[in-house]
XYZ file of N, CA and C in Angstrom:
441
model
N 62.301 -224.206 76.822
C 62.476 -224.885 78.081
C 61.305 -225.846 78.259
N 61.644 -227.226 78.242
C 60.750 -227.816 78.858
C 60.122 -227.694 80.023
N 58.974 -228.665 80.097
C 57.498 -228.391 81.560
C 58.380 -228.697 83.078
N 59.745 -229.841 82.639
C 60.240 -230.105 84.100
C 61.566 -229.204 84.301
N 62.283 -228.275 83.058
C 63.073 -227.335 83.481
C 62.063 -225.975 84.018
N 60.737 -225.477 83.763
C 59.779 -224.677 84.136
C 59.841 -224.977 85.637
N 59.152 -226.439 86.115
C 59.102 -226.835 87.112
C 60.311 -226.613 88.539
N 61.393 -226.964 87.594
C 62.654 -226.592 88.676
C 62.706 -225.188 88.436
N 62.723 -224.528 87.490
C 63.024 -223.245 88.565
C 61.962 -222.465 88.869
N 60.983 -222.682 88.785
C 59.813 -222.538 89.767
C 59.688 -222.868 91.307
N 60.472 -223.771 91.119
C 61.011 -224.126 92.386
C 62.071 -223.848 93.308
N 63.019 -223.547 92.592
C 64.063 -222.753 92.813
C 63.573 -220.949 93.968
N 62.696 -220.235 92.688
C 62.039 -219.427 93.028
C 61.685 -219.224 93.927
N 60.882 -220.194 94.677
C 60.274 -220.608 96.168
C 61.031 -220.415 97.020
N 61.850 -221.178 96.458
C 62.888 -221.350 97.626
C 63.751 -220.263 98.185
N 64.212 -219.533 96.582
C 65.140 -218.454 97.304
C 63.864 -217.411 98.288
N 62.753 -217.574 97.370
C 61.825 -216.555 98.163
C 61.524 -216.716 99.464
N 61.537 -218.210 99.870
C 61.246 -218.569 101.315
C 62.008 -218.407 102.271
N 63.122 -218.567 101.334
C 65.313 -217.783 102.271
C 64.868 -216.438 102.514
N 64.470 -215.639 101.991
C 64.836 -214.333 101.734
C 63.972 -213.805 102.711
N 62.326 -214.574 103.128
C 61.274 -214.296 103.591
C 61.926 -214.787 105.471
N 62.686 -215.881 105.558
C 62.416 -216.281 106.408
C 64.257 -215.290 107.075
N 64.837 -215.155 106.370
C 66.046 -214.410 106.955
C 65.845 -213.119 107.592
N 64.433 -211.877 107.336
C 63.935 -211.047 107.577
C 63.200 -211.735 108.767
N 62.975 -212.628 109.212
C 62.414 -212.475 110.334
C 63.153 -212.986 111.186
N 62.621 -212.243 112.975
C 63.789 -212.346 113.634
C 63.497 -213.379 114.798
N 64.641 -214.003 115.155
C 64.413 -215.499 116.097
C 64.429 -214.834 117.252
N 63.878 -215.846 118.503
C 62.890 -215.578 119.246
C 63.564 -216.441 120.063
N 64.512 -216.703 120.891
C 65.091 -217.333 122.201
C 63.696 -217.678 123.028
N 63.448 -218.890 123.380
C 62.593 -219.252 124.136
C 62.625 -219.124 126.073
N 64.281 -218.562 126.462
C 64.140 -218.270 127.784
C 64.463 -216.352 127.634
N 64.700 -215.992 126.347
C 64.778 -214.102 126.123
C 63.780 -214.310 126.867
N 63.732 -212.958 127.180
C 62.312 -212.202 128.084
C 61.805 -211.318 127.259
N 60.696 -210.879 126.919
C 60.278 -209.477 126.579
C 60.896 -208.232 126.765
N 60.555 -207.339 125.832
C 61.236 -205.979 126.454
C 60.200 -205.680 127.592
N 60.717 -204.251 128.317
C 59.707 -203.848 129.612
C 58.653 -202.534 128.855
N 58.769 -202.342 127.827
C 58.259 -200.899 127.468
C 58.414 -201.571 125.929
N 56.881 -201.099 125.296
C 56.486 -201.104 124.121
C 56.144 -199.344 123.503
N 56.895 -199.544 121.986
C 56.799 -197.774 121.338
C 55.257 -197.443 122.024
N 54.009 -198.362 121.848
C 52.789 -197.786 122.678
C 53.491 -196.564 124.023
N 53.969 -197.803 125.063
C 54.248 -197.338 126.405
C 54.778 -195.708 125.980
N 56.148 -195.537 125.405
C 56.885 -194.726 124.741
C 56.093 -193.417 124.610
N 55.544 -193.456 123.849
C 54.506 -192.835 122.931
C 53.736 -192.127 124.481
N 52.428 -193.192 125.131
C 51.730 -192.693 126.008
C 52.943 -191.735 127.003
N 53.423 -192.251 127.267
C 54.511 -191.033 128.126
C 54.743 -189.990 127.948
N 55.053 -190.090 126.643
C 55.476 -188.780 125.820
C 54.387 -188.164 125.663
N 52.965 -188.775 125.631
C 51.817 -187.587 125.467
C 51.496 -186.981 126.897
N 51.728 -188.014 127.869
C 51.240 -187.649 129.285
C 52.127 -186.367 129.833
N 53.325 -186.478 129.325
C 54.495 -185.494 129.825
C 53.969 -184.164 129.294
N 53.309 -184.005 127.984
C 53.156 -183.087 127.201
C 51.676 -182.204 127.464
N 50.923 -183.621 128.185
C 49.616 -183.009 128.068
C 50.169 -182.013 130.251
N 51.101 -182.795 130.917
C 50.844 -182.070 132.207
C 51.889 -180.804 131.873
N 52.815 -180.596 130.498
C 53.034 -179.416 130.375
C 52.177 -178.346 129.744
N 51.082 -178.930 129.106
C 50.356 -177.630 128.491
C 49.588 -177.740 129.549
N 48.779 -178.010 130.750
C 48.359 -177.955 131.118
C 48.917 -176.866 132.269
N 50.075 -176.697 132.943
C 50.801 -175.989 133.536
C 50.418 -174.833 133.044
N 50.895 -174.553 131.581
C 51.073 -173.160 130.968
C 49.633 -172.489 130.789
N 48.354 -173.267 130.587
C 47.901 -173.072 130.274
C 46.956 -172.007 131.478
N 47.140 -173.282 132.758
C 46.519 -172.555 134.161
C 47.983 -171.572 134.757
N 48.706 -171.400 134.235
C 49.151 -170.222 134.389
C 48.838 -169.079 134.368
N 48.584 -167.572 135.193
C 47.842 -166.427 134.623
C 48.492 -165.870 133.897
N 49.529 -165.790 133.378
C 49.752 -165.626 131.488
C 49.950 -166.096 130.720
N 49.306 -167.414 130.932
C 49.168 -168.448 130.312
C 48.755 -168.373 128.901
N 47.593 -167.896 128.480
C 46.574 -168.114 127.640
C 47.010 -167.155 126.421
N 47.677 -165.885 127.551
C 47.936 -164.669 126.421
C 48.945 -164.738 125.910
N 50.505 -165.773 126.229
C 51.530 -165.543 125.951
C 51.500 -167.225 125.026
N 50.673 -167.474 125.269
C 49.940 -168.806 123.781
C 49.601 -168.066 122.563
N 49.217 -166.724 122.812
C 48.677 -166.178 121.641
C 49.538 -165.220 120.984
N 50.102 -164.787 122.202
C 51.823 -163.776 121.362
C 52.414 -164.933 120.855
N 53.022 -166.421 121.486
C 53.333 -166.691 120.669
C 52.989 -167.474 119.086
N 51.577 -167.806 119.264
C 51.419 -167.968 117.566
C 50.967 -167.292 116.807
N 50.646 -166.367 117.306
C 51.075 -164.890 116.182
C 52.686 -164.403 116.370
N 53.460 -164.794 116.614
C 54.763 -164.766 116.521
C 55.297 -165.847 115.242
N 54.971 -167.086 115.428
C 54.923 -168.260 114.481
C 53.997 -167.848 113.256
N 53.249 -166.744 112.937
C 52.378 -166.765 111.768
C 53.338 -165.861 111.146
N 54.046 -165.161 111.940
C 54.526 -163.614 111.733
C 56.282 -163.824 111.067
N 56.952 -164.322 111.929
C 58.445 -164.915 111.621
C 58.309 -166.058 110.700
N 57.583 -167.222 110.987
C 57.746 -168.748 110.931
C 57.705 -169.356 112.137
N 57.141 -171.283 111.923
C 57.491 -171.559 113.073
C 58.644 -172.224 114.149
N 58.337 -171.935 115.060
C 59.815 -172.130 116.332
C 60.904 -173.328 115.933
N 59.954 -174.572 115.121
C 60.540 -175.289 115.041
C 60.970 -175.649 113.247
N 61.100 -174.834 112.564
C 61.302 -174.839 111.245
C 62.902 -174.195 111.494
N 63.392 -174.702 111.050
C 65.066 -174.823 111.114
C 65.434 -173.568 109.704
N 64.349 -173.789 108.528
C 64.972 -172.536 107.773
C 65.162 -171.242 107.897
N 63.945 -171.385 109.184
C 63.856 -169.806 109.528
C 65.363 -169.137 110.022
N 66.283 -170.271 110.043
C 67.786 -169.655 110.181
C 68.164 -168.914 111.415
N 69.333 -168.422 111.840
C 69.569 -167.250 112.499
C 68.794 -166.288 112.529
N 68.620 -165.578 111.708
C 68.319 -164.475 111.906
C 66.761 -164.613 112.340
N 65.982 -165.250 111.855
C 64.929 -165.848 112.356
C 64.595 -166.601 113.992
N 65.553 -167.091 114.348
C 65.695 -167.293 115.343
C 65.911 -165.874 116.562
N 66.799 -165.239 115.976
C 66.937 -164.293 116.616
C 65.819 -162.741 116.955
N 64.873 -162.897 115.671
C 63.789 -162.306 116.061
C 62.480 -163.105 116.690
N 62.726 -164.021 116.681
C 61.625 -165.034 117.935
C 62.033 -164.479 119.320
N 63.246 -164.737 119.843
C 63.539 -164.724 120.672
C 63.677 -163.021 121.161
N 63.714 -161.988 120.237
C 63.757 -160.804 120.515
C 61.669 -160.642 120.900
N 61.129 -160.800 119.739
C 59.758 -160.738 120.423
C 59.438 -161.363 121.422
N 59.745 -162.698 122.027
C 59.438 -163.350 123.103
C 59.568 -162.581 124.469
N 61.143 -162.316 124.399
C 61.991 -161.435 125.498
C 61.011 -159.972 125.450
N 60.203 -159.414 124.662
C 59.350 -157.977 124.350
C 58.567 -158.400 125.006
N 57.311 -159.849 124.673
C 56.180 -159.804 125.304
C 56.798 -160.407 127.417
N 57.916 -161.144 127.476
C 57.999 -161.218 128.639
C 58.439 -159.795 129.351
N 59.325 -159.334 129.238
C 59.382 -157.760 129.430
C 58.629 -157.328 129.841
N 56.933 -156.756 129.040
C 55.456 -156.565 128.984
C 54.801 -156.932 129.948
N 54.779 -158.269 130.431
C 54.217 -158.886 131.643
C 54.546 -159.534 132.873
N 56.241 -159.583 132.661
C 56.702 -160.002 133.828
C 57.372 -159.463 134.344
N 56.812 -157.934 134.898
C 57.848 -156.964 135.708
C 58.380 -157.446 137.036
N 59.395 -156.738 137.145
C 60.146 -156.945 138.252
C 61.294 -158.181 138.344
N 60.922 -159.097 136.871
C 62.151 -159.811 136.240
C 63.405 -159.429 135.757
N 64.361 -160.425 135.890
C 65.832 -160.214 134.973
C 65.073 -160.891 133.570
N 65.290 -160.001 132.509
C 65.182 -160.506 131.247
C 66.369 -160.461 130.536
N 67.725 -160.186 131.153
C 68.911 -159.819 130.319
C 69.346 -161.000 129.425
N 69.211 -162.308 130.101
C 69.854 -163.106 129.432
C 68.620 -164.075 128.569
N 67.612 -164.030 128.526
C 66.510 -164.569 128.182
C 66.581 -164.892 126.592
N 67.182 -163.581 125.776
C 67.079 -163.538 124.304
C 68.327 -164.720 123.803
N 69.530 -164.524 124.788
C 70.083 -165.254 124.184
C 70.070 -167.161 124.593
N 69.560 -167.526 125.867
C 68.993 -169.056 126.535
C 68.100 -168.772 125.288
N 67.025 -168.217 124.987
C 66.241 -169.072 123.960
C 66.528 -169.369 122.536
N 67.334 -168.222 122.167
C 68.019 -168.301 120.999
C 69.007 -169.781 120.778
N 69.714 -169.686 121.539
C 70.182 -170.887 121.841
C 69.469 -171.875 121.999
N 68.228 -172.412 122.192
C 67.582 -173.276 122.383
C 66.964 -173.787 121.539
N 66.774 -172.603 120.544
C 66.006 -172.858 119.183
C 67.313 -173.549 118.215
N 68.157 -172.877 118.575
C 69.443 -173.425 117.971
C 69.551 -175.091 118.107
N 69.414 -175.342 118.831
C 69.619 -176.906 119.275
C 68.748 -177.571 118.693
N 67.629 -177.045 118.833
C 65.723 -177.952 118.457
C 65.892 -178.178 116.734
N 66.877 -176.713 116.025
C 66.916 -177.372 114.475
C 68.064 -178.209 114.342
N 69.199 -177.822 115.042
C 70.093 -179.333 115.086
C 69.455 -180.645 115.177
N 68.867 -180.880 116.464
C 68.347 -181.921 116.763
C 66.789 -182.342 115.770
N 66.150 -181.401 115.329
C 65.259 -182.017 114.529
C 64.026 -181.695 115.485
N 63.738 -181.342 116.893
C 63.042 -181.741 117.764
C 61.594 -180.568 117.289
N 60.569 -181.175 118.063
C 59.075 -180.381 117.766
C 59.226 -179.389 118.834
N 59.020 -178.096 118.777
C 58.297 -177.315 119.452
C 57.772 -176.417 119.009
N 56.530 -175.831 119.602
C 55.269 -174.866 119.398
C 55.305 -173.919 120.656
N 54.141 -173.060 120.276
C 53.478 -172.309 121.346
C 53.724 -172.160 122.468
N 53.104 -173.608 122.655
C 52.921 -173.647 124.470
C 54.280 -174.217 125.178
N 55.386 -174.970 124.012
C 56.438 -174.983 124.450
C 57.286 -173.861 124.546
N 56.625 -172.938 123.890
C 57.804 -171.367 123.624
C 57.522 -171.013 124.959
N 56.475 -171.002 125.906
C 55.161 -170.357 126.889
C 56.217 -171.136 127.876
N 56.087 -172.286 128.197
C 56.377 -173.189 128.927
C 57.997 -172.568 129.258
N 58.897 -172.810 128.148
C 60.804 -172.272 128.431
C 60.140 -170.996 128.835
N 59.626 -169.980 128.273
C 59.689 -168.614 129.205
C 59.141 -168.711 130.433
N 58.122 -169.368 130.655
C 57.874 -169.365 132.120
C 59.143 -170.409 133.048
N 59.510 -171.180 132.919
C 60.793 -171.728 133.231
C 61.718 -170.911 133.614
N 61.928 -170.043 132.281
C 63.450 -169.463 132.866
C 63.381 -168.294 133.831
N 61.600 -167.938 133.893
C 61.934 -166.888 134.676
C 61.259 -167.340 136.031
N 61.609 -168.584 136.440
C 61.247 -169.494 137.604
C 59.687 -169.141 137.743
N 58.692 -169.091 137.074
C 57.397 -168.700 137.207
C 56.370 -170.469 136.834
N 57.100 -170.849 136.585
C 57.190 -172.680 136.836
C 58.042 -173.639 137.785
């Protein structure tokens, strides 16, 4: 190949590269508006929501201890939010949970407790979603209106 067939498709090159470069980026309407909420915004929310729920559980007076049943529950089964732990796994979370609430929250209905959380865990590995500890802390104090 000659220096001016080199030349053209060297050029060529450019070009498709500059198509390819400039089709990935996205046009920009000069009267569009901005969105109202950036993933930042998103994000800070989602920590603020999270930090005034551990904070709840935490100044709760069984707060601190039912943080610690449950991650020695999570060291012991697996954790809440690991989806392999399966059924049956699920179902002994929610049997120890319903034990340590039992333990400290007399004078409660705990009848239906094993199976709302069971069910809940059920959903969190469908959905993919995070929860820990202080979220296990948080649904038990919830359901037994102690939040």
């Amino acid at each position: 190949m000659n220096s001016i067939g080199r030349l053209w498709l060297l050029g060529l090159m450019l070009a498709l590269l500059y198509c390819g470069f400039a089709a990935g980026q996205e046009e920009v309407e000069e009267d569009e508006e901005p969105d109202d909420f950036s993933q930042d915004d998103v994000a800070e929310d989602y920590l603020e929501e999270d930090t005034d729920m551990d904070s709840a559980v935490r100044q709760h007076p069984l707060g601190e201890d039912c943080i610690k049943v449950a991650e020695a529950l999570e060291r012991e089964v697996g954790l809440f939010d690991n989806r392999a732990i399966g059924e049956a796994g699920r179902s002994q979370i929610a049997d120890k949970m319903k034990e340590h609430s039992e333990s400290v929250m007399t004078g409660k209905d705990h009848s239906k407790f094993h199976e709302a959380f069971k069910s809940h865990l059920g959903d969190l590995h469908t959905s993919g979603g995070l929860f820990g500890a202080v979220d296990a802390c948080h649904y038990l104090f919830k359901h037994h209106n102690e939040l």
